[in-house]
Every structure is written in structure tokens, then in C-alpha cells.
mmCIF file of C-alpha atoms in Angstrom:
data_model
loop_
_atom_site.group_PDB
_atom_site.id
_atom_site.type_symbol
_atom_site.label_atom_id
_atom_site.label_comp_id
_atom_site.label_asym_id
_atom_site.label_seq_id
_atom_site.Cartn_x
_atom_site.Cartn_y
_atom_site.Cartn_z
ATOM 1 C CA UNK A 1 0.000 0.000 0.000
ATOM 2 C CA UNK A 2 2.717 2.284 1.001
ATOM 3 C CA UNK A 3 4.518 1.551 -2.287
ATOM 4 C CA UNK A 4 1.305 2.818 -4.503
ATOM 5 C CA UNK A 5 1.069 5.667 -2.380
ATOM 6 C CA UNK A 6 4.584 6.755 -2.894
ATOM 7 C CA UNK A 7 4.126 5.988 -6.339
ATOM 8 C CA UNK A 8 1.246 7.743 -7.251
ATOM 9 C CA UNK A 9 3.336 10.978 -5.487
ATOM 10 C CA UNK A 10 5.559 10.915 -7.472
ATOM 11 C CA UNK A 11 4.097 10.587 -10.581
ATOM 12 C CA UNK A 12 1.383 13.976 -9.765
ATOM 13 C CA UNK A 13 5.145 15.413 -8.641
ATOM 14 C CA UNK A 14 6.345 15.099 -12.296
ATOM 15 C CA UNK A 15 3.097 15.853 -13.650
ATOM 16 C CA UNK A 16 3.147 18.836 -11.711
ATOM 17 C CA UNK A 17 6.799 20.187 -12.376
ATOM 18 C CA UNK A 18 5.828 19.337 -16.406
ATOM 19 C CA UNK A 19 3.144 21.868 -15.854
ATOM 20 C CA UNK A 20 5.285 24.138 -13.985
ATOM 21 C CA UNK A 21 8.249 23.669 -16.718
ATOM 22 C CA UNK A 22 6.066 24.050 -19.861
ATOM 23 C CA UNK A 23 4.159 27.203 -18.299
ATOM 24 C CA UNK A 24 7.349 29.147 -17.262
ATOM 25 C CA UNK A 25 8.830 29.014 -20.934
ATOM 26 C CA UNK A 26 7.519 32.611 -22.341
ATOM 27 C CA UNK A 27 6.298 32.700 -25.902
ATOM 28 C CA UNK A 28 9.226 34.472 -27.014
ATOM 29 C CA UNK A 29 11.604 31.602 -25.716
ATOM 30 C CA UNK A 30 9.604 29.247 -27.762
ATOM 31 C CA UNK A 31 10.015 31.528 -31.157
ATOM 32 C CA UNK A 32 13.684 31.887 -30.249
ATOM 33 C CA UNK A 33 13.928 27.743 -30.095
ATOM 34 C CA UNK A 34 11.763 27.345 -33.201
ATOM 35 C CA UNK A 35 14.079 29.867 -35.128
ATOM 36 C CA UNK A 36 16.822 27.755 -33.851
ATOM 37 C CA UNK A 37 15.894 24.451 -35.199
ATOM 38 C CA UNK A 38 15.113 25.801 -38.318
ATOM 39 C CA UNK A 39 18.468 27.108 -38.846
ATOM 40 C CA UNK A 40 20.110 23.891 -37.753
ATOM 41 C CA UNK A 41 20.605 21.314 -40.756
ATOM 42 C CA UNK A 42 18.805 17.519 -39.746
ATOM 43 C CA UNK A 43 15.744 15.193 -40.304
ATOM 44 C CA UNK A 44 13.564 16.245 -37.438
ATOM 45 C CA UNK A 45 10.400 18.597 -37.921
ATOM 46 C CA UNK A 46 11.391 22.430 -38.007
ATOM 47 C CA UNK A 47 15.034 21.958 -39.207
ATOM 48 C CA UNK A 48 16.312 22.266 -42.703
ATOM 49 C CA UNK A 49 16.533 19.629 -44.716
ATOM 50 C CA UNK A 50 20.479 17.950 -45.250
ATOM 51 C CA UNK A 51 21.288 19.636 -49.053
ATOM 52 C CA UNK A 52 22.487 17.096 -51.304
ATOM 53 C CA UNK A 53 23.316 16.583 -55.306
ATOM 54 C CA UNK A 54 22.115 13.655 -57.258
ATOM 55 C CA UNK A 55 22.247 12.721 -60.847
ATOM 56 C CA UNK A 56 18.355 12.967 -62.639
ATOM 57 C CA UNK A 57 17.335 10.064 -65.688
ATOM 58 C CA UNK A 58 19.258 12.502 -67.885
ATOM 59 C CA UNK A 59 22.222 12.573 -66.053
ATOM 60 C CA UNK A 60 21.900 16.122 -65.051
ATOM 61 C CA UNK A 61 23.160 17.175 -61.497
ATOM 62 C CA UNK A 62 20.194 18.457 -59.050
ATOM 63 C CA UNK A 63 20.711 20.303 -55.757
ATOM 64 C CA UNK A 64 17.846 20.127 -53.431
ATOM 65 C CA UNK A 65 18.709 24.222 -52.687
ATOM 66 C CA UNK A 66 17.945 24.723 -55.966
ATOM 67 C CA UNK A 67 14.952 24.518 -55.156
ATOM 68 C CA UNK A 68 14.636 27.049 -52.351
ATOM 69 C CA UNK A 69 11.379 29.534 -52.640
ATOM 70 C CA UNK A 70 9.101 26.050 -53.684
ATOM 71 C CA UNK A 71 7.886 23.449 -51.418
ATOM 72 C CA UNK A 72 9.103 19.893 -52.304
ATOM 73 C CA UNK A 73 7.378 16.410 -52.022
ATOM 74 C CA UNK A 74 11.391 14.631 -51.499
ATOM 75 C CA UNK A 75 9.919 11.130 -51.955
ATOM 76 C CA UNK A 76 12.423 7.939 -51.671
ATOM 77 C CA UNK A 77 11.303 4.881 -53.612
ATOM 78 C CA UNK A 78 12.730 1.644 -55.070
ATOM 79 C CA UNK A 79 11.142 -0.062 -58.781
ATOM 80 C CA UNK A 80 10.426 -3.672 -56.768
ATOM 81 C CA UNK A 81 8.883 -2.132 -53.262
ATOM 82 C CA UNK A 82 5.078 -2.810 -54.105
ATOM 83 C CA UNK A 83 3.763 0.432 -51.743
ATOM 84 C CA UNK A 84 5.930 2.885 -53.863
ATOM 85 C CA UNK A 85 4.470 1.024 -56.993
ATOM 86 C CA UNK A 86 1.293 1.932 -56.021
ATOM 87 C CA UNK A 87 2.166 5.195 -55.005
ATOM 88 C CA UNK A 88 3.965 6.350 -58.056
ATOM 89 C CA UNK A 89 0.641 7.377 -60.180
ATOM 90 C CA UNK A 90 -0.666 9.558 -57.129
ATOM 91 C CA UNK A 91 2.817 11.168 -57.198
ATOM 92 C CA UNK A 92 2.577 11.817 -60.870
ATOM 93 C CA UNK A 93 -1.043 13.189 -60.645
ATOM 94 C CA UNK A 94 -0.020 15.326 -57.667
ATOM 95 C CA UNK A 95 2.825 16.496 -60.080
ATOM 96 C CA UNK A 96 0.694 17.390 -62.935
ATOM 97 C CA UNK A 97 -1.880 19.168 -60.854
ATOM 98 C CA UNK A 98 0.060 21.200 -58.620
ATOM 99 C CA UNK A 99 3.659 21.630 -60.324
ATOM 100 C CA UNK A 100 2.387 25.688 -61.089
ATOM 101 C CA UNK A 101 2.220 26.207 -57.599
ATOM 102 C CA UNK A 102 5.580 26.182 -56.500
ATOM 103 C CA UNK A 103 5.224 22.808 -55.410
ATOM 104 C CA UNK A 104 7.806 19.999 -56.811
ATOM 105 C CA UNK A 105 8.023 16.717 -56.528
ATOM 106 C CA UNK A 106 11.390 15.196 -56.336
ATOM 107 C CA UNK A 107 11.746 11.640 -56.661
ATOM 108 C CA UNK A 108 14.552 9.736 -55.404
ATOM 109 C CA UNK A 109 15.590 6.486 -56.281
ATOM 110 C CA UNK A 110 17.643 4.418 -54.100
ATOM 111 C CA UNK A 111 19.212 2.875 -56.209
ATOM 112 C CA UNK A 112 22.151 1.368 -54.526
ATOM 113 C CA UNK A 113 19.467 -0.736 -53.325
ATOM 114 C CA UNK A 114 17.874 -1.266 -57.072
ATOM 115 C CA UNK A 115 18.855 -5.150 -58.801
ATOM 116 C CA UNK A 116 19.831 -2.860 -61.893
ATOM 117 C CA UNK A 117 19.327 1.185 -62.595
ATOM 118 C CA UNK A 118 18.221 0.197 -66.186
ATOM 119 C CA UNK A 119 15.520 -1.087 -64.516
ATOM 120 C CA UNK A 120 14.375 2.559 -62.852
ATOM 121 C CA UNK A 121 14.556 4.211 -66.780
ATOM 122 C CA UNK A 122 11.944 1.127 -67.620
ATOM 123 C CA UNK A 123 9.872 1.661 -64.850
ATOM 124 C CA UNK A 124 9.599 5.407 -65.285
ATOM 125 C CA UNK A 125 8.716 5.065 -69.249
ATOM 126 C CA UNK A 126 6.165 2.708 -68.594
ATOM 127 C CA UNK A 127 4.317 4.720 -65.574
ATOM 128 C CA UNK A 128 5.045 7.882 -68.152
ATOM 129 C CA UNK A 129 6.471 9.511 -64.688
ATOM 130 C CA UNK A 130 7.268 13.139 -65.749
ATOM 131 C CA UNK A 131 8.876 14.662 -62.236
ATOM 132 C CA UNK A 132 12.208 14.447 -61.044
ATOM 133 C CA UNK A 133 13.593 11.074 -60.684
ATOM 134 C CA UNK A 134 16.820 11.134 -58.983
ATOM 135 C CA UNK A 135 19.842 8.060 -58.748
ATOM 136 C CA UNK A 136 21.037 7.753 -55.217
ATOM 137 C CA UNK A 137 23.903 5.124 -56.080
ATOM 138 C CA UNK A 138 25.400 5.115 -53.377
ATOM 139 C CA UNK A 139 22.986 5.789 -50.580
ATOM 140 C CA UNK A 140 24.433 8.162 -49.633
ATOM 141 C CA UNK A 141 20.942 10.093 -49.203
ATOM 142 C CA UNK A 142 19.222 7.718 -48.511
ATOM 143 C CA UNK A 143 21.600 7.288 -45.136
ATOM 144 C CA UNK A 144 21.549 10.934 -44.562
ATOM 145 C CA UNK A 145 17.246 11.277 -44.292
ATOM 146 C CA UNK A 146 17.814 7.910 -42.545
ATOM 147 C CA UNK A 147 15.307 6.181 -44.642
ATOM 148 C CA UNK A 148 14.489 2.738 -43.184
ATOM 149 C CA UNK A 149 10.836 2.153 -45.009
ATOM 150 C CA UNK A 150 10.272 2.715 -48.619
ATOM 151 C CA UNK A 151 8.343 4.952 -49.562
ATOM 152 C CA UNK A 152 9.385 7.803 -47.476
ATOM 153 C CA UNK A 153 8.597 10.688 -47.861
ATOM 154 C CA UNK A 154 9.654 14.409 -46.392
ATOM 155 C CA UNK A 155 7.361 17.149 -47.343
ATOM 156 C CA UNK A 156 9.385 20.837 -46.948
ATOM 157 C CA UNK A 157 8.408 24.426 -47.099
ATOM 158 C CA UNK A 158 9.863 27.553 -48.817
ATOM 159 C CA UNK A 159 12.419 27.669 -46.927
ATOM 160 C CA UNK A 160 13.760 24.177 -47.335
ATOM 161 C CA UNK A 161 12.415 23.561 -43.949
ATOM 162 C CA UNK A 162 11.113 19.686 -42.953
ATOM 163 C CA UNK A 163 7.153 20.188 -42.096
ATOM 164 C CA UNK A 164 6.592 16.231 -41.842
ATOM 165 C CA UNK A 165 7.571 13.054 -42.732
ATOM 166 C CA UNK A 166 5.503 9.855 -44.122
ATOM 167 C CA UNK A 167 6.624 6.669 -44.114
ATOM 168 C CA UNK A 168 4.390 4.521 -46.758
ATOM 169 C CA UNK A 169 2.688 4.716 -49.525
ATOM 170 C CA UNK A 170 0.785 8.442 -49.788
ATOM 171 C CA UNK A 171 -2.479 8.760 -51.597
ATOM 172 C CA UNK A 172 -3.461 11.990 -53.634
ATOM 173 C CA UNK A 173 -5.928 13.149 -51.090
ATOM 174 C CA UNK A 174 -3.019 12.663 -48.791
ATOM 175 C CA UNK A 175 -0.545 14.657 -50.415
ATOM 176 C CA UNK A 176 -3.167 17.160 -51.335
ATOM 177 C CA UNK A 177 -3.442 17.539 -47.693
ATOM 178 C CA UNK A 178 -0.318 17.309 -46.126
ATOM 179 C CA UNK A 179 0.885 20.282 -49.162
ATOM 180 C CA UNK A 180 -1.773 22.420 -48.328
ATOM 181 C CA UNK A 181 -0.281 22.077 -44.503
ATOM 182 C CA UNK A 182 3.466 22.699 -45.957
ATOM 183 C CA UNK A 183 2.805 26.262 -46.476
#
């Protein structure tokens, strides 16, 4: 009895100091940290988004900055993972409809993790996908966003800024709705 009792004390005592700690930080200390973390380069919500430079079908090098002023769909995907099969004509629809907004969808394929890269130029001309595809050879972005499920996808603002992350396959009501939020 004594145990539950002490127990149950101490849990109200952190409840109560969580209160106490969440209350005392002013608004302004909260805009300072928020301004922080978006100036400081990672994966998490608020901060900006690692920069990289990948190769696109064409061969053409593409900078994720370069896209700075637009928000970006950054979608990770493989040809054989059957959610990002699925996927892929919601991201191409998305594309089409909003790519006059100053919304872009980038796609990136890992494909250091593909059986053969021919087999990304195949899958793209048969799905007639028309956005950015991007090779990720190496992985090297791939390790960077710390992408463990495919598809993953980050969704970032103007400022480069990560607003969310999905992991899985998105629908086009979904993406409709998380880039309306990505303001």
C-alpha cells in the first residue's frame, strides 16, 4: 500500500513540475527555439533539410537548394517495393496538378538498393512519370534522411524547412493535404 502511495506521489510530482516547466517558458523563448531548429541542418520537424546533389534520368546534377522559394514532395522509392508502386501514379497526378504552384516533386531512387538502374529508366517510361527522378547510387541520401521504409517521404516548405515526414505509400488526397499544410 505504502509503495502505490509513494508511487502515485511521485508521478502527480512530475506531472506537476511538467506543468510548472512548460508554463514558465515565455512565448518568445519558444520563437527563439523554433528559429533555432530551423536554422540547424537535420531530419527532425522544423530543421532544414540535409542539401544534397544527385544525378536525374538525364544525367543532369540536381541540388535540393535549388529549389529554395518552392515546397518539395522529397519522396524515396525503389522499382520492386510494391507500396511505392502503387504510389507512383498519385505522385505523378499530384505532379501534374500542382507543379504551377511552386510545389515539386522530387523523386529519389535508391538505387544502390535497385537489382539494376536500367531497370528505374523502364519503370519510369512505362508509368510515363514526368517529375524528377533522382539516382542515389550510393545511398548516400538515402543514409543521410535515414530512410528505413520505402516509400518515405519528407514534405518541406519555402524555406527548405522539414514540415513532416511519411513513411508509406501516400495517396493523392493525402498529399493534397499534407501540401496544403506545408505552407
Amino acid at each position: 500500500m505504502r509503495k502505490n502511495i509513494a508511487a502515485i506521489l511521485f508521478l502527480i510530482g512530475l506531472v506537476v513540475y511538467g506543468t510548472y516547466d512548460y508554463l514558465k517558458e515565455s512565448p518568445s523563448d519558444a520563437i527563439q527555439m523554433s528559429e533555432l531548429e530551423a536554422n540547424e541542418v537535420g531530419i527532425r520537424k522544423g530543421q532544414r533539410a540535409p542539401d544534397f546533389t544527385l544525378a536525374d534520368l538525364q544525367g543532369n546534377p540536381v541540388k535540393l537548394s535549388d529549389y529554395k522559394g518552392k515546397r518539395v514532395m522529397l519522396n524515396f522509392w525503389a522499382t520492386w517495393c510494391p507500396p511505392c508502386q502503387v504510389e507512383m501514379p498519385h505522385m505523378q497526378k499530384f505532379y501534374e496538378d500542382y507543379r504551377h504552384q511552386d510545389i515539386v516533386v522530387l523523386g529519389v531512387n535508391m538505387t544502390a538498393i535497385e537489382n539494376h538502374q536500367e531497370d528505374v529508366q523502364k519503370f519510369v517510361n512505362k508509368g510515363q512519370f514526368t517529375f524528377p527522378i533522382l539516382f542515389d547510387p550510393k545511398g548516400d541520401v538515402m543514409q543521410a534522411y535515414q530512410v528505413t521504409a520505402y516509400p518515405t517521404t519528407y514534405l518541406l516548405d519555402s524555406s527548405g524547412v522539414i514540415k513532416d515526414k511519411f513513411v508509406g505509400a501516400m495517396s493523392y488526397e493525402t498529399m493534397k493535404k499534407y501540401a496544403m499544410e506545408m505552407k
